[in-house]
Amino acid sequence: MKPPVFEYIRPADLDQAIAALGEGGVAPLAGGQSLMQELGRRHRRPRAVLDLNRLQELDYIAVGDDQVTLGALTRYRVVERCAEVAERIALLPEALSYVGHATIRHRGTVGGSLAYADPSGEFPCAAVVLDARIVLTSTGGSRTVSAEDFFIGPYSTVRTDTELITAIIIGLPPAHVTWAVEEFSRRHRDYAVVAAEVGIGLDDSGRIDYARIGVAGGGPTVRRHRSAEDALVGRIPTTALIAHAAALVAEESSPIHSVHADVEHRRHLVRVMTGRAISKASTKRTGEL
Ligand SMILES: Cc1cc2nc3c(=O)[nH]c(=O)nc-3n(C[C@H](O)[C@H](O)[C@H](O)COP(=O)(O)OP(=O)(O)OC[C@H]3O[C@@H](n4cnc5c(N)ncnc54)[C@H](O)[C@@H]3O)c2cc1C
């Protein structure tokens, strides 16, 4: 665990950070929970490490009438404990509570989590389920990418080396939606083997009028399962319907074999976690199925 030699850059403001990143060969350092391991193992050999930790401009939560914006340097724990976020987007505190232990969440950042793009990551999965938009900034300006288009493979995104994630914008889901997270991990608060994040809204007649299903650990990237969402909308959430939707998600998944779970076990977990999460989200308010 000995990092290669690198130059250390601590920019005074965001403009300096963007300019330094534009010079190439630079790795941004946020919470450092993943980057320092990669450096220690020499999986990465950047020319320079760009320490973002003093950039106040990136450390904020802005709650608007129809969206919440998170600065990229906002720590998981700050989001998890923000009452205004919890009131409007209940998925976030619930999903983030599964990220490692509290010490990890005090340090890790939402921007670092997206850039790292772990296919088992709870926050990347929430970003996809919530239709978040990710703001990428470089010396050439800013562009916004939907979370669904952002992740392209394990630990791989459309972000170029000279772009910094500066913000994550999340539109507010309808107020009547109930969220549920179900996760299987080897030990309490280990990385997820599989996690399902689900939002369900019911109309006055008890039919589903809103469905969001996201899975982490079910393939090379976190992903949303629209065909299963479509199968739910307009229908009463019966046990049979939920089993059908969960089976669709499992069929659509493309699990990767790992030391934690082989392909079939992972697919099984996708079905079980998804079914439980749909069921929980459908019954949280009424207690009935
Ligand atoms: C013991 C342990 C348990 C963990 N458990 C979980 C878990 O259960 N679930 C989970 O999802 N994660 C888990 N993590 C990972 C944790 O979530 C990390 O904090 C996260 O993946 C990276 O966030 P960070 O802020 O630490 O980023 P860093 O480690 O600083 O950076 C990660 C990568 O993102 C890049 N980067 C950082 N910020 C930006 C930015 N603004 N723009 C562009 N690139 C950027 C870095 O250059 C690097 O490539 C765990 C980590 C540890 C050490």
Coordinates of C-alpha atoms and ligand atoms in Angstrom, one line a residue:
M1 CA 0.0 0.0 0.0
K2 CA 2.5 2.6 -1.1
P3 CA 1.3 5.2 -3.6
P4 CA 3.4 6.3 -6.6
V5 CA 5.0 9.8 -6.5
F6 CA 2.5 12.5 -7.4
E7 CA 2.3 16.2 -7.3
Y8 CA -0.3 17.6 -4.7
I9 CA -2.4 20.5 -5.8
R10 CA -4.8 22.3 -3.5
P11 CA -6.7 24.9 -5.5
A12 CA -8.1 28.0 -3.7
D13 CA -11.3 28.1 -5.8
L14 CA -13.3 26.2 -8.4
D15 CA -11.7 28.1 -11.3
Q16 CA -8.3 27.0 -10.2
A17 CA -9.4 23.4 -9.8
I18 CA -10.9 23.3 -13.3
A19 CA -7.8 24.9 -14.8
A20 CA -5.5 22.4 -13.1
L21 CA -7.7 19.5 -14.2
G22 CA -7.5 20.8 -17.8
E23 CA -3.7 20.2 -17.8
G24 CA -4.3 16.5 -17.9
G25 CA -3.0 13.5 -15.8
V26 CA -4.8 14.9 -12.7
A27 CA -7.0 12.8 -10.3
P28 CA -9.5 14.8 -8.2
L29 CA -9.5 13.9 -4.5
A30 CA -12.8 14.1 -2.7
G31 CA -13.4 11.8 0.3
G32 CA -10.4 9.8 -0.7
Q33 CA -12.1 6.5 0.4
S34 CA -11.7 4.9 -3.0
L35 CA -8.9 7.0 -4.6
M36 CA -6.4 6.4 -1.8
Q37 CA -6.9 2.7 -2.1
E38 CA -6.4 2.9 -5.9
L39 CA -3.2 4.9 -5.4
G40 CA -1.9 2.6 -2.7
R41 CA -2.4 -0.4 -4.9
R42 CA -0.9 1.5 -7.9
H43 CA -4.0 0.8 -10.0
R44 CA -3.7 4.5 -10.8
R45 CA -0.6 6.6 -11.4
P46 CA -1.8 10.2 -11.9
R47 CA 0.7 13.0 -12.5
A48 CA -1.0 15.0 -9.8
V49 CA -3.8 14.7 -7.2
L50 CA -6.2 17.7 -7.0
D51 CA -7.5 18.1 -3.5
L52 CA -11.1 19.4 -3.7
N53 CA -11.7 19.4 0.1
R54 CA -11.4 23.2 0.6
L55 CA -13.8 24.1 -2.2
Q56 CA -16.8 25.5 -0.4
E57 CA -18.4 26.1 -3.8
L58 CA -18.9 22.3 -4.1
D59 CA -20.2 21.7 -0.6
Y60 CA -23.9 22.5 -0.4
I61 CA -27.5 21.3 -0.6
A62 CA -29.9 23.7 -2.4
V63 CA -33.6 22.8 -2.0
G64 CA -35.8 24.5 -4.6
D65 CA -39.5 24.3 -5.4
D66 CA -39.1 21.5 -7.9
Q67 CA -35.5 20.1 -7.4
V68 CA -32.7 19.5 -5.0
T69 CA -29.2 20.3 -6.0
L70 CA -26.2 18.6 -4.3
G71 CA -22.8 20.1 -4.6
A72 CA -20.4 17.3 -5.6
L73 CA -18.4 17.6 -2.4
T74 CA -21.4 17.1 -0.1
R75 CA -20.7 14.2 2.3
Y76 CA -23.1 11.3 2.3
R77 CA -23.8 11.9 6.0
V78 CA -24.8 15.5 5.4
V79 CA -27.4 14.4 2.8
E80 CA -28.6 11.6 5.0
R81 CA -29.2 13.9 7.9
C82 CA -30.8 16.8 6.0
A83 CA -34.4 17.0 7.1
E84 CA -35.4 19.0 4.0
V85 CA -34.0 16.3 1.7
A86 CA -35.7 13.5 3.7
E87 CA -39.0 15.3 3.5
R88 CA -38.9 15.6 -0.3
I89 CA -36.8 12.7 -1.5
A90 CA -37.1 10.0 1.2
L91 CA -35.1 7.5 -1.0
L92 CA -31.9 9.4 -0.4
P93 CA -31.5 9.0 3.4
E94 CA -32.7 5.4 3.2
A95 CA -30.3 4.4 0.4
L96 CA -27.4 6.3 1.9
S97 CA -27.8 4.6 5.3
Y98 CA -26.7 1.4 3.5
V99 CA -23.3 2.9 2.4
G100 CA -20.6 1.4 4.6
H101 CA -20.5 2.5 8.2
A102 CA -21.1 6.0 9.6
T103 CA -17.3 6.8 9.4
I104 CA -17.3 6.1 5.7
R105 CA -20.4 8.3 5.2
H106 CA -18.9 11.2 7.1
R107 CA -16.0 11.3 4.6
G108 CA -17.4 10.0 1.3
T109 CA -18.9 12.4 -1.1
V110 CA -21.8 12.2 -3.6
G111 CA -19.6 13.4 -6.5
G112 CA -16.8 10.9 -5.6
S113 CA -19.4 8.1 -5.5
L114 CA -20.7 8.9 -9.0
A115 CA -17.2 9.3 -10.5
Y116 CA -16.1 6.0 -8.9
A117 CA -19.1 4.3 -10.5
D118 CA -19.2 1.2 -8.4
P119 CA -21.9 -1.1 -10.0
S120 CA -23.0 -1.9 -6.4
G121 CA -23.1 1.7 -5.3
E122 CA -26.3 2.8 -3.5
F123 CA -26.0 6.4 -4.4
P124 CA -25.3 5.8 -8.1
C125 CA -28.4 3.6 -8.1
A126 CA -30.5 6.3 -6.4
A127 CA -29.3 8.8 -9.0
V128 CA -30.5 6.6 -11.8
V129 CA -33.8 5.8 -10.2
L130 CA -34.4 9.5 -9.4
D131 CA -33.6 10.6 -13.0
A132 CA -30.8 12.8 -11.6
R133 CA -28.7 15.0 -13.9
I134 CA -25.0 15.3 -13.4
V135 CA -23.2 18.5 -14.1
L136 CA -19.7 18.2 -15.6
T137 CA -17.5 21.2 -15.8
S138 CA -14.2 21.7 -17.7
T139 CA -12.3 24.7 -19.1
G140 CA -14.6 24.4 -22.1
G141 CA -17.8 25.0 -20.0
S142 CA -20.4 22.8 -18.5
R143 CA -22.6 20.0 -19.7
T144 CA -25.3 18.0 -18.1
V145 CA -25.7 14.3 -18.4
S146 CA -28.6 12.1 -17.2
A147 CA -27.5 9.6 -14.6
E148 CA -28.9 6.8 -16.8
D149 CA -26.4 7.8 -19.6
F150 CA -23.5 8.5 -17.2
F151 CA -22.6 5.0 -16.2
I152 CA -21.2 2.9 -19.1
G153 CA -19.5 0.0 -17.4
P154 CA -18.0 -1.2 -14.1
Y155 CA -16.1 1.8 -12.6
S156 CA -16.5 3.6 -16.0
T157 CA -18.5 6.7 -17.0
V158 CA -18.8 9.2 -19.8
R159 CA -16.8 11.8 -17.8
T160 CA -13.6 12.8 -19.5
D161 CA -10.4 13.2 -17.5
T162 CA -10.6 17.0 -17.7
E163 CA -14.2 17.2 -16.4
L164 CA -15.1 17.7 -12.8
I165 CA -18.4 16.6 -11.4
T166 CA -19.7 19.9 -9.9
A167 CA -23.3 19.2 -9.0
I168 CA -26.1 16.6 -9.0
I169 CA -29.6 17.9 -9.8
I170 CA -32.6 15.8 -8.7
G171 CA -36.1 16.7 -9.6
L172 CA -38.6 16.2 -6.8
P173 CA -40.7 13.0 -7.2
P174 CA -44.4 13.2 -6.6
A175 CA -45.3 13.6 -2.9
H176 CA -47.4 10.5 -2.7
V177 CA -44.6 8.2 -3.7
T178 CA -43.3 5.8 -1.1
W179 CA -39.7 4.5 -1.4
A180 CA -38.1 1.3 -0.2
V181 CA -34.6 -0.2 -0.3
E182 CA -33.7 -3.8 0.2
E183 CA -30.1 -4.9 0.2
F184 CA -28.2 -8.2 0.6
S185 CA -24.6 -7.9 1.8
R186 CA -22.3 -10.5 3.3
R187 CA -22.0 -8.6 6.6
H188 CA -23.9 -5.7 8.1
R189 CA -23.1 -2.6 6.0
D190 CA -20.6 -4.3 3.7
Y191 CA -20.9 -3.3 0.0
A192 CA -24.1 -4.6 -1.4
V193 CA -24.0 -7.8 -3.3
V194 CA -27.4 -6.7 -4.7
A195 CA -29.6 -3.8 -3.7
A196 CA -33.0 -2.8 -5.0
E197 CA -34.3 0.8 -4.7
V198 CA -38.0 1.2 -5.5
G199 CA -40.6 4.0 -5.6
I200 CA -44.3 3.2 -5.8
G201 CA -47.2 5.7 -5.9
L202 CA -50.8 4.5 -5.6
D203 CA -53.9 6.4 -6.8
D204 CA -57.1 6.7 -4.9
S205 CA -58.4 3.4 -6.2
G206 CA -55.2 1.6 -5.0
R207 CA -53.7 1.2 -8.5
I208 CA -50.1 2.0 -9.1
D209 CA -49.7 5.3 -10.9
Y210 CA -45.9 5.7 -10.4
A211 CA -43.2 3.1 -10.4
R212 CA -39.4 3.3 -10.3
I213 CA -37.2 0.3 -10.0
G214 CA -33.4 0.5 -9.8
V215 CA -30.9 -2.3 -9.0
A216 CA -27.3 -2.1 -7.9
G217 CA -25.1 -5.2 -8.2
G218 CA -27.3 -6.8 -10.9
G219 CA -24.9 -6.1 -13.8
P220 CA -21.9 -4.0 -15.0
T221 CA -23.6 -0.8 -14.0
V222 CA -26.5 0.3 -11.7
R223 CA -29.6 0.4 -13.8
R224 CA -33.3 1.2 -14.0
H225 CA -35.8 -1.4 -15.1
R226 CA -38.4 0.3 -17.2
S227 CA -40.2 -2.7 -18.5
A228 CA -40.9 -3.9 -15.0
E229 CA -42.1 -0.4 -14.1
D230 CA -44.4 -0.4 -17.0
A231 CA -45.8 -3.8 -16.0
L232 CA -46.8 -2.3 -12.6
V233 CA -48.4 0.9 -13.6
G234 CA -52.2 0.9 -13.8
R235 CA -52.5 -2.2 -11.8
I236 CA -53.3 -3.2 -8.2
P237 CA -50.1 -4.4 -6.4
T238 CA -51.0 -8.0 -5.8
T239 CA -48.5 -10.6 -4.7
A240 CA -48.7 -12.2 -8.2
L241 CA -48.0 -8.8 -9.9
I242 CA -45.0 -8.1 -7.7
A243 CA -43.6 -11.5 -8.4
H244 CA -44.0 -11.0 -12.1
A245 CA -42.3 -7.6 -12.0
A246 CA -39.4 -9.0 -9.9
A247 CA -39.0 -11.9 -12.3
L248 CA -38.8 -9.4 -15.3
V249 CA -36.1 -7.4 -13.5
A250 CA -34.1 -10.6 -12.8
E251 CA -34.5 -11.7 -16.5
E252 CA -33.3 -8.3 -17.7
S253 CA -30.3 -8.3 -15.4
S254 CA -26.8 -9.2 -16.6
P255 CA -25.1 -10.3 -13.4
I256 CA -21.3 -10.6 -13.3
H257 CA -19.7 -13.5 -11.4
S258 CA -17.6 -12.4 -8.4
V259 CA -16.1 -13.9 -5.3
H260 CA -19.3 -12.7 -3.4
A261 CA -21.9 -14.3 -5.7
D262 CA -21.9 -16.3 -8.9
V263 CA -24.2 -15.3 -11.8
E264 CA -27.2 -17.5 -10.8
H265 CA -27.0 -16.5 -7.1
R266 CA -26.8 -12.8 -8.0
R267 CA -29.8 -13.2 -10.4
H268 CA -31.8 -14.9 -7.6
L269 CA -30.9 -12.0 -5.2
V270 CA -32.0 -9.5 -7.8
R271 CA -35.4 -11.1 -8.0
V272 CA -35.8 -11.5 -4.2
M273 CA -34.5 -8.0 -3.3
T274 CA -36.7 -6.4 -6.0
G275 CA -39.8 -8.3 -5.0
R276 CA -39.3 -7.3 -1.3
A277 CA -38.7 -3.7 -2.2
I278 CA -41.8 -3.4 -4.4
S279 CA -43.8 -5.1 -1.7
K280 CA -42.5 -2.8 1.0
A281 CA -43.0 0.4 -1.0
S282 CA -46.5 -0.7 -1.9
T283 CA -47.5 -1.4 1.7
K284 CA -45.6 1.2 3.7
R285 CA -48.5 3.5 3.9
T286 CA -51.4 1.1 4.1
G287 CA -49.8 -2.0 5.6
E288 CA -51.9 -4.0 3.2
L289 CA -51.2 -5.8 0.0
Ligands
LIG1 C1 -14.7 0.4 4.1 C2 -15.4 1.0 3.0 C3 -16.7 0.7 2.8 C4 -17.5 1.2 1.8 N1 -18.8 0.8 1.6 C5 -19.5 1.3 0.5 C6 -20.8 0.9 0.3 O1 -21.4 0.1 1.0 N2 -21.5 1.5 -0.8 C7 -20.9 2.4 -1.6 O2 -21.5 2.8 -2.5 N3 -19.6 2.8 -1.4 C8 -18.9 2.3 -0.3 N4 -17.6 2.7 -0.1 C9 -17.0 3.7 -1.1 C10 -17.4 5.1 -0.6 O3 -18.7 5.2 -1.0 C11 -16.5 6.1 -1.3 O4 -16.5 7.2 -0.5 C12 -16.9 6.5 -2.7 O5 -17.0 5.4 -3.6 C13 -16.0 7.5 -3.3 O6 -16.2 8.7 -2.8 P1 -15.1 9.6 -2.2 O7 -15.7 11.0 -2.0 O8 -14.4 9.0 -1.1 O9 -14.2 9.8 -3.6 P2 -12.6 9.6 -3.8 O10 -12.1 8.3 -3.2 O11 -11.9 10.8 -3.4 O12 -12.6 9.5 -5.4 C14 -13.2 8.4 -6.1 C15 -12.9 8.6 -7.6 O13 -13.7 9.7 -8.0 C16 -12.9 10.8 -8.5 N5 -13.6 12.0 -8.1 C17 -13.9 12.4 -6.8 N6 -14.6 13.5 -6.8 C18 -14.8 13.9 -8.1 C19 -15.4 14.9 -8.8 N7 -16.1 15.9 -8.1 N8 -15.4 15.0 -10.1 C20 -14.8 14.0 -10.8 N9 -14.1 13.0 -10.3 C21 -14.1 12.9 -8.9 C22 -11.5 10.5 -8.0 O14 -10.5 11.0 -8.8 C23 -11.5 9.0 -8.0 O15 -11.3 8.5 -9.2 C24 -16.9 2.2 0.9 C25 -15.6 2.6 1.1 C26 -14.8 2.0 2.2 C27 -13.4 2.5 2.4

